[in-house]
mmCIF file of C-alpha atoms in Angstrom:
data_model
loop_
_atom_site.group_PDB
_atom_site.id
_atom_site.type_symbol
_atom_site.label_atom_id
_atom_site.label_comp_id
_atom_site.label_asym_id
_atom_site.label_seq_id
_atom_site.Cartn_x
_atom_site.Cartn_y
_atom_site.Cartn_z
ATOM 1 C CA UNK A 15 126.949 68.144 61.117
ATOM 2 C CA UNK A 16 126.001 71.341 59.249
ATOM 3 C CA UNK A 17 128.312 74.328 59.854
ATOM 4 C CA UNK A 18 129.602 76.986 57.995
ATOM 5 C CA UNK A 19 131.947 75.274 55.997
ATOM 6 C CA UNK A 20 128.547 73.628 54.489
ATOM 7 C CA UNK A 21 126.889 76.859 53.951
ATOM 8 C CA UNK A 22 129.884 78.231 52.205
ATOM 9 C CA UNK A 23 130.619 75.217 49.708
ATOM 10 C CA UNK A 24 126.500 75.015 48.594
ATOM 11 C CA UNK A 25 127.155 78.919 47.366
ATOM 12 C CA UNK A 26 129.979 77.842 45.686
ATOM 13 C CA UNK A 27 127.800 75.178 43.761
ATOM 14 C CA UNK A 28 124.911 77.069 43.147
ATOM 15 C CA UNK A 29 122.724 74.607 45.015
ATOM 16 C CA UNK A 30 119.401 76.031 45.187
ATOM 17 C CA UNK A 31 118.160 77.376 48.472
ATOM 18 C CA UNK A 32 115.390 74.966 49.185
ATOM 19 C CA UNK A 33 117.691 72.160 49.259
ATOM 20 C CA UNK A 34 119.648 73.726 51.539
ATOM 21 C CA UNK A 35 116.875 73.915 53.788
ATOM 22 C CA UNK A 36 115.616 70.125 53.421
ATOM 23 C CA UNK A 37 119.437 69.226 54.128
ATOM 24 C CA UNK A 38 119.339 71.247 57.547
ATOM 25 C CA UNK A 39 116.004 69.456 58.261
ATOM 26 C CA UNK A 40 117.739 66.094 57.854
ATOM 27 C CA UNK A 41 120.615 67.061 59.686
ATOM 28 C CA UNK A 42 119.503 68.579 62.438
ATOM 29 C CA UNK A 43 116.395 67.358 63.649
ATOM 30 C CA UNK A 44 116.636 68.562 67.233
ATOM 31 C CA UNK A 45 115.805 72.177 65.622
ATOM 32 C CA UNK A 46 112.990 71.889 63.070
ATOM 33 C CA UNK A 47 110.439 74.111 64.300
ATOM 34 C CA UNK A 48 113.545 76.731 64.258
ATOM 35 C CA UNK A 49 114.474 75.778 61.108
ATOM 36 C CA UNK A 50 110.956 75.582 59.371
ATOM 37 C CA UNK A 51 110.716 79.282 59.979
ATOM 38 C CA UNK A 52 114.229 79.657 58.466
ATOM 39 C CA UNK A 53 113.054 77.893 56.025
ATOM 40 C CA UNK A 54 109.666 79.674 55.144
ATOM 41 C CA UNK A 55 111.968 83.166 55.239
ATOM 42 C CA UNK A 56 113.859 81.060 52.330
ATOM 43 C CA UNK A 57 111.350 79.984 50.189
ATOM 44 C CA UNK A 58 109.119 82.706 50.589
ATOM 45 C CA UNK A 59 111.800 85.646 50.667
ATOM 46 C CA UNK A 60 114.829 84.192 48.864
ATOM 47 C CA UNK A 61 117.158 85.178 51.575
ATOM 48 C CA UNK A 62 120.791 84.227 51.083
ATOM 49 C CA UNK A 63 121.704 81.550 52.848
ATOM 50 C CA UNK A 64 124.264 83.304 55.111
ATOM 51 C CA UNK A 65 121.142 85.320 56.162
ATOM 52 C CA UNK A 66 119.652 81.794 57.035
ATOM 53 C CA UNK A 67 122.388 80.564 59.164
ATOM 54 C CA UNK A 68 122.943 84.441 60.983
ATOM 55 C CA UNK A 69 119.631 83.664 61.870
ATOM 56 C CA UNK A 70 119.606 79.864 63.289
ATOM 57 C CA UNK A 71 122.629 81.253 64.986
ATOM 58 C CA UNK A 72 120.548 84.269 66.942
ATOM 59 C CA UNK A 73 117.519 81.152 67.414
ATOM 60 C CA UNK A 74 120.385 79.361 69.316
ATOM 61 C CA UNK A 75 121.913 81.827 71.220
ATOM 62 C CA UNK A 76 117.800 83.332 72.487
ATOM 63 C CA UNK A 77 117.078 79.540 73.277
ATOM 64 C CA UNK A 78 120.601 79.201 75.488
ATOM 65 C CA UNK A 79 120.240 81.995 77.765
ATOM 66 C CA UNK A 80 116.348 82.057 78.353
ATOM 67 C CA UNK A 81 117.404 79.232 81.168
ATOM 68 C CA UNK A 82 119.975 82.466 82.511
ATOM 69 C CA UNK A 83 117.562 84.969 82.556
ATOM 70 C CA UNK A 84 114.536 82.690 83.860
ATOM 71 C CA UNK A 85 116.862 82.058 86.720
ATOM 72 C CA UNK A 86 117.356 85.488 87.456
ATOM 73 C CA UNK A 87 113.930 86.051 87.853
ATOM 74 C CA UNK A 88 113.588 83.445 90.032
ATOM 75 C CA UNK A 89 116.373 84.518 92.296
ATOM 76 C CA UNK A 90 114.791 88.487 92.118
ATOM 77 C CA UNK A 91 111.480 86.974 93.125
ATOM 78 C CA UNK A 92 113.461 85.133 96.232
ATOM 79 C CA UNK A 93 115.151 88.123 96.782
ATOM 80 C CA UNK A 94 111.860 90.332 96.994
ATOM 81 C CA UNK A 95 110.162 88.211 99.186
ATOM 82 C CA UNK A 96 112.804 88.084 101.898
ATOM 83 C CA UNK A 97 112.924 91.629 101.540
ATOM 84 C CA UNK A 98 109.317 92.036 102.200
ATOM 85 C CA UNK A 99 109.564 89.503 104.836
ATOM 86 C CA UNK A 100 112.195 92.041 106.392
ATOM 87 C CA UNK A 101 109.911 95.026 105.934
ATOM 88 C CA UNK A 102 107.475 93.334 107.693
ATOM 89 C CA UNK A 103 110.075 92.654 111.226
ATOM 90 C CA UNK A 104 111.066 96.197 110.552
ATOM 91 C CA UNK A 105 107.651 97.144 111.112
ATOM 92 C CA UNK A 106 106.835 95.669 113.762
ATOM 93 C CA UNK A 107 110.232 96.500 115.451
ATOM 94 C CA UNK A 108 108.802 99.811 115.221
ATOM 95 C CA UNK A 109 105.504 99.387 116.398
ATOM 96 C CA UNK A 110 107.027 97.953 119.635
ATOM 97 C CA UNK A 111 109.224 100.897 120.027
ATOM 98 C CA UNK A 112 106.519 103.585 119.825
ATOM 99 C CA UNK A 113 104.204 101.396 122.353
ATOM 100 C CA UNK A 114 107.212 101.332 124.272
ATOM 101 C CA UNK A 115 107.971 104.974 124.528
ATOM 102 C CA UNK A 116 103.992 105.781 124.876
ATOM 103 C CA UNK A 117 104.584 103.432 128.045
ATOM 104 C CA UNK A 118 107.111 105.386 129.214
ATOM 105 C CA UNK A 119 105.112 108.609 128.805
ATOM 106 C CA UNK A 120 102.741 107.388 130.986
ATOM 107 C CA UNK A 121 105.083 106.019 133.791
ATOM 108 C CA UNK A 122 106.560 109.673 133.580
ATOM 109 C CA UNK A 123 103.361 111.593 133.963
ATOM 110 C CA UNK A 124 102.535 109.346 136.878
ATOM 111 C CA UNK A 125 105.775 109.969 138.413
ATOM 112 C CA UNK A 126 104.775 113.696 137.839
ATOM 113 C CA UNK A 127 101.644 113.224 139.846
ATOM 114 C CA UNK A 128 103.158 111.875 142.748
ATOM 115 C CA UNK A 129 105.826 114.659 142.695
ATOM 116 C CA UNK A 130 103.815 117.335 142.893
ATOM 117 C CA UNK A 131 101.700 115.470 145.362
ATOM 118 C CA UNK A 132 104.973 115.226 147.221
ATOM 119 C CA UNK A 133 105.627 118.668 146.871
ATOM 120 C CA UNK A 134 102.656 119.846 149.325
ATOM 121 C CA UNK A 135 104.139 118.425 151.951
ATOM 122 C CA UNK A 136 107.789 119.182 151.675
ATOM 123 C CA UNK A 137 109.741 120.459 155.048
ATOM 124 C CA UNK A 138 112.256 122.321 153.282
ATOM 125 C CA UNK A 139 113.466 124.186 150.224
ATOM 126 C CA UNK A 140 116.157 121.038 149.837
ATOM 127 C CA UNK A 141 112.989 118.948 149.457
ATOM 128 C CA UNK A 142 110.719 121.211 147.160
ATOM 129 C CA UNK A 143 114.426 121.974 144.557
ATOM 130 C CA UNK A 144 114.644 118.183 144.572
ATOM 131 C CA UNK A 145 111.229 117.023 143.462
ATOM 132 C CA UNK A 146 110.767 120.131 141.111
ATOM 133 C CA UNK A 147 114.088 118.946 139.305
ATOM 134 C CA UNK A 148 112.336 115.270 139.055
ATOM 135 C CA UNK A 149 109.502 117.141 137.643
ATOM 136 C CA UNK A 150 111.331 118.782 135.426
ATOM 137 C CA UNK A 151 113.309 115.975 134.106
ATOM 138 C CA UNK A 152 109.782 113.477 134.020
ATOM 139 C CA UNK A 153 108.248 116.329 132.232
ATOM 140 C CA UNK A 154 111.918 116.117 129.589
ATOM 141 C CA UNK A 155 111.433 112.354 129.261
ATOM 142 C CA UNK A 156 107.911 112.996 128.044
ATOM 143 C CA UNK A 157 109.057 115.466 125.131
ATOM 144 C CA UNK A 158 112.122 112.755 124.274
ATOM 145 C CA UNK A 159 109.773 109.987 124.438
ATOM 146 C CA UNK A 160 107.124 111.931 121.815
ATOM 147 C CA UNK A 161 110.346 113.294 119.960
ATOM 148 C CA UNK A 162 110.822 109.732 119.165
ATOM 149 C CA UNK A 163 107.671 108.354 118.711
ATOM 150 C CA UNK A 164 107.173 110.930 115.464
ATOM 151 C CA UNK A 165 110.611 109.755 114.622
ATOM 152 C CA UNK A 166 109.632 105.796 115.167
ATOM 153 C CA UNK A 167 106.058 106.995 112.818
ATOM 154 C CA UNK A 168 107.939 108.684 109.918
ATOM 155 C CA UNK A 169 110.438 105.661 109.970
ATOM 156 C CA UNK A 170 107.382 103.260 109.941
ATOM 157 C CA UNK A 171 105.504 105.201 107.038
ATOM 158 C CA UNK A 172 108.900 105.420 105.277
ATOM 159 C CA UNK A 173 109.244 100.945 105.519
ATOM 160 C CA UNK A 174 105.284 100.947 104.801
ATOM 161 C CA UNK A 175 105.471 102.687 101.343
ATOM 162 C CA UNK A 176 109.118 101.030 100.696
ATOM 163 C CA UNK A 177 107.531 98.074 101.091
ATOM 164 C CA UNK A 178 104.169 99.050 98.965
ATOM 165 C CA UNK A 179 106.618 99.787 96.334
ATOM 166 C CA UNK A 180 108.075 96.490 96.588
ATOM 167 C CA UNK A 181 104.897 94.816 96.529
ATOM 168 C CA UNK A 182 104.326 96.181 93.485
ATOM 169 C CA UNK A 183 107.477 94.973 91.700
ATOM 170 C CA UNK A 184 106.839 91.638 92.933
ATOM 171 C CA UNK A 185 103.317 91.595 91.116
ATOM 172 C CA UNK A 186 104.838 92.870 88.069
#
């Protein structure tokens, strides 16, 4: 096995550095396209051999946590997806709410019809105060209904572009 211990008893000897290369290529076989770089930046450059082994350390430690980091990808791209898939129930959650509510408008202003068909043929005041406050309050059911229908829209258009934005870091 060639460690350290190697690297520093070769200086000591003033073995030459292309040796030392050929003897990590024997050695350790499992890393020779590493180490035939290594040793091109030997031969060609005459680095010091503690340069060489800094190096086939940093070649080890890249190759060991690409697995981590392709994993992490992998669990962001899960992660975006469900996300999106969440946008898209969120949407139509909200959809469903302002059909709702533009159902209810027009339940209201066809209460509002009959009221003030009603109204025309009222026998007393009692009568007339009674239907003009259902008018009234039809008539506040319509502005709450549209008060949150433009609140169900800007929510929508808010999820829409979230989820454009999204989109777009998924296809990065």
């Amino acid at each position: 096995k060639w460690d350290q211990q190697d690297v520093q008893q070769s200086q000591h000897l003033n073995v030459p550095d292309v040796y030392l290369v050929l003897c990590v290529h024997v050695v350790s076989p499992n890393f020779w396209a590493e180490v035939a770089h290594v040793s091109f930046l030997v031969t060609e450059f005459k680095w010091p051999v503690s340069k060489v082994v800094s190096k086939i350390d940093e070649i080890k430690i890249l190759r060991g946590e690409l697995p981590l980091e392709v994993q992490d990808l992998e669990d962001e791209i899960i992660g975006l997806n469900t996300r999106l898939e969440h946008f898209d129930a969120e949407i139509a959650d909200l959809l469903a709410n302002i059909n709702s509510k533009k159902i209810e408008i027009e339940e209201a202003k066809t209460k509002i019809e009959r009221y003030a068909e009603q109204q025309k043929s009222v026998r007393n005041n009692r009568e007339f105060d009674n239907l003009s406050k259902e008018v009234e309050f039809q008539t506040l059911e319509i502005e709450l209904c549209e008060k949150r229908i433009r609140e169900y829209t800007a929510a929508r258009e808010s999820k829409i572009s979230e989820q454009q934005v999204t989109k777009d870091k998924l296809s990065e």
